[in-house]
Coordinates of C-alpha atoms in Angstrom, one line a residue:
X29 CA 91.1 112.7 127.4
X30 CA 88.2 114.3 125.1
X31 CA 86.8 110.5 124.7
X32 CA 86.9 109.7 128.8
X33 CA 85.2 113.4 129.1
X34 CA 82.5 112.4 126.9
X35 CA 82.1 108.8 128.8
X36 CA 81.3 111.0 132.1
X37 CA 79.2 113.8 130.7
X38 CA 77.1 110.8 129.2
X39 CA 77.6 108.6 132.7
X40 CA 75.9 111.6 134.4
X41 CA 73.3 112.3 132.4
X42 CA 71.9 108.8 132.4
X43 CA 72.3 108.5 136.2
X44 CA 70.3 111.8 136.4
X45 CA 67.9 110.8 134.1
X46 CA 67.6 107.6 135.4
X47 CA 66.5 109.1 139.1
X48 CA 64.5 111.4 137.6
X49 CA 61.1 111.9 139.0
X50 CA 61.5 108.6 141.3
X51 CA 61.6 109.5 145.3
X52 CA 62.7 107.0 147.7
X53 CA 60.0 105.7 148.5
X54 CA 58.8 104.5 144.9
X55 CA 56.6 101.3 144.8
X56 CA 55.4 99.2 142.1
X57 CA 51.8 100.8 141.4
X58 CA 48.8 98.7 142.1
X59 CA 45.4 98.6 141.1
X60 CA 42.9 96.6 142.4
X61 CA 46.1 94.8 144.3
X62 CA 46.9 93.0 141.6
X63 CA 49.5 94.6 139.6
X64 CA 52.4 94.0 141.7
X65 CA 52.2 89.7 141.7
X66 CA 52.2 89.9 137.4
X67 CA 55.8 90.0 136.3
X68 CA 56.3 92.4 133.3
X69 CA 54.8 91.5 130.1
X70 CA 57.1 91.5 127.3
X71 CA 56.9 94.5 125.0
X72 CA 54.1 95.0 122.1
X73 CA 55.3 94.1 118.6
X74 CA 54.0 96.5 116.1
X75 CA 52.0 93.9 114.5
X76 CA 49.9 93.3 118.3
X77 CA 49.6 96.9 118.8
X78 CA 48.0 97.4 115.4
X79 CA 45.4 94.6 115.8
X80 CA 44.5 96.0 119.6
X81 CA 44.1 99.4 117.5
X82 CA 41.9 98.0 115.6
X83 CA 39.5 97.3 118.2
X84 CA 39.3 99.9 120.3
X85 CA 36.6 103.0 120.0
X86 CA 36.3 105.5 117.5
X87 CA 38.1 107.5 116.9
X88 CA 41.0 105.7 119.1
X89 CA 41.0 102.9 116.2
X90 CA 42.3 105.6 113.6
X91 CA 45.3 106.9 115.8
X92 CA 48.7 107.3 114.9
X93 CA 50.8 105.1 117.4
X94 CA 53.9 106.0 116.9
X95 CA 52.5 109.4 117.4
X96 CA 51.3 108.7 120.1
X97 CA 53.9 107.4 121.7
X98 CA 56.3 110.0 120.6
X99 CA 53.7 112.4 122.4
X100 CA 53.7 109.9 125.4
X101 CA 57.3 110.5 125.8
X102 CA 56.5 114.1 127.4
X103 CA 54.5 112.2 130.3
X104 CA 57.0 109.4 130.4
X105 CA 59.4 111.3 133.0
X106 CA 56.5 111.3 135.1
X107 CA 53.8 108.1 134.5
X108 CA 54.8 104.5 133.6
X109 CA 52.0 102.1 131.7
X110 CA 53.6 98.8 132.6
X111 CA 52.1 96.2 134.8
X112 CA 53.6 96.6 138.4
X113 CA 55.1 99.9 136.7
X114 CA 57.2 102.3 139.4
X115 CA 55.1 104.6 141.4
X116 CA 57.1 108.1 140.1
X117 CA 56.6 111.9 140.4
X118 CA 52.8 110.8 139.0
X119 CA 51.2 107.4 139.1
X120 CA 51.4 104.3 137.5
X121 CA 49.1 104.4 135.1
X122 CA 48.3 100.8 134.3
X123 CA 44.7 99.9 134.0
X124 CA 43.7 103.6 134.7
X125 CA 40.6 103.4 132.3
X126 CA 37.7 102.6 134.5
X127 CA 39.5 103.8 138.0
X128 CA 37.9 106.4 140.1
X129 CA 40.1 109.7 140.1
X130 CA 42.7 109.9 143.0
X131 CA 42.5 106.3 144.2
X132 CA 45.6 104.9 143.0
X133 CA 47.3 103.3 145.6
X134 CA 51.0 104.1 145.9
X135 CA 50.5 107.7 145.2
X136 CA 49.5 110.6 147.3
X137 CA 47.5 112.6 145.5
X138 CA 46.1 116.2 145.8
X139 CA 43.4 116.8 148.2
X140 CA 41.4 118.3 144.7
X141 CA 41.9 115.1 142.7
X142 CA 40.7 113.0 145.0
X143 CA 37.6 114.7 145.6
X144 CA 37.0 115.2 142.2
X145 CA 34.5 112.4 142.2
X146 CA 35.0 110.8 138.3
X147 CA 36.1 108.1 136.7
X148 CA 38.6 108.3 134.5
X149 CA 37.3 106.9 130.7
X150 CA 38.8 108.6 127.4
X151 CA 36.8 111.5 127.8
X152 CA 37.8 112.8 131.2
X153 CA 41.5 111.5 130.0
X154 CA 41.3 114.2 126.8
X155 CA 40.3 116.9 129.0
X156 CA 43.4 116.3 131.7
X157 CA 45.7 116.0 129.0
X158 CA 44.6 119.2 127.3
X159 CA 45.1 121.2 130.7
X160 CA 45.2 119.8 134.0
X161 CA 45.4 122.7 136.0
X162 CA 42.2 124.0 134.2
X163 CA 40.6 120.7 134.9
X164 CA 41.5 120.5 138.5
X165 CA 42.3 123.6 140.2
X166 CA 45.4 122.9 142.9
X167 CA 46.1 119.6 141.1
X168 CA 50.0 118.5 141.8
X169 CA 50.8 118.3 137.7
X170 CA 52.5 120.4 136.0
X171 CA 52.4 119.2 132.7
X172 CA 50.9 122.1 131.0
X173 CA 48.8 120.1 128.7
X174 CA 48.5 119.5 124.7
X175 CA 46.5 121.9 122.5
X176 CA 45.8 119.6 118.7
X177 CA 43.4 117.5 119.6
X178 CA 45.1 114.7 117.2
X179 CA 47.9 114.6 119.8
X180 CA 45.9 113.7 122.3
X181 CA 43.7 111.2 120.3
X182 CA 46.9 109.2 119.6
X183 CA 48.0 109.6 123.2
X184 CA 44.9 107.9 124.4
X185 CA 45.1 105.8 122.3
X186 CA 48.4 104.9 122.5
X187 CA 47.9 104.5 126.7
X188 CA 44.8 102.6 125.8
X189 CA 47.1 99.9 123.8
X190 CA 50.0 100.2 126.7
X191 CA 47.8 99.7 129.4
X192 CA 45.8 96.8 128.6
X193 CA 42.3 98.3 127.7
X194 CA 39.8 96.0 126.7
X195 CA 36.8 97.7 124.9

């Protein structure tokens, strides 16, 4: 009985977990209409993500990637990296280096984000991570942000290697 109790508590939690953040309306997020043809690439091996490390911008090229990934894992309920990702609670965030702010097709973003006029590089990326709201007054995020500015180096860097970056 205690082993068919566990089996549930464990059924529910991944079927919560697993609708977490996703409305009913989720679509595969697009950029430049492109993103929704590709089918999904296969996962990075350890070996591909260190040799794309190794080119990308100081001081991205020094990051910690499982570090970053780890980190990553707080915006995961939220943002996907993969090629014709899931729209979710935030945007697909696939190619997002080089995007103008609050164009993402898919999503419906705040009135403030989309007038916020930038395009999003590594830079504007460290400051959102560190606090949104601060950034953007009346954005729709709630992450509250990450204060050691190595966290968020090997974030970026880590989205950088995800999202298919090319320096």
């Amino acid at each position: 009985m205690r082993r068919l109790g566990l089996t549930l508590v464990a059924t529910a939690i991944a079927v919560s977990l697993s609708a977490c953040g996703k409305s009913s309306t989720s679509t595969p997020a697009t950029s430049g209409g492109d993103q929704s043809a590709a089918p999904a690439a296969a996962p990075l091996t350890a070996e591909q993500q260190k040799a794309i490390l190794a080119t990308l911008p100081a001081p991205y090229n020094t990051a910690d990637i499982d570090n970053g990934a780890a980190k990553f894992a707080l915006c995961s309920s939220c943002h996907t990296l993969s090629q014709g990702g899931p729209v979710m609670t935030g945007p697909n965030l696939y190619h997002i280096l080089g995007e103008k702010a609050g164009v993402r097709p898919g999503f419906k973003f705040s009135d403030q984000m989309v007038a916020a006029g930038f395009t999003w590089d590594a830079a504007h990326i460290d400051t959102w991570i560190t606090d949104p709201k601060a950034m953007i007054p009346g954005t729709k995020m709630t992450f509250v942000g990450l204060k050691d500015p190595k966290d968020r180096t090997d974030v970026i860097a880590y989205v950088m290697i995800q999202t298919g970056y090319k320096p």
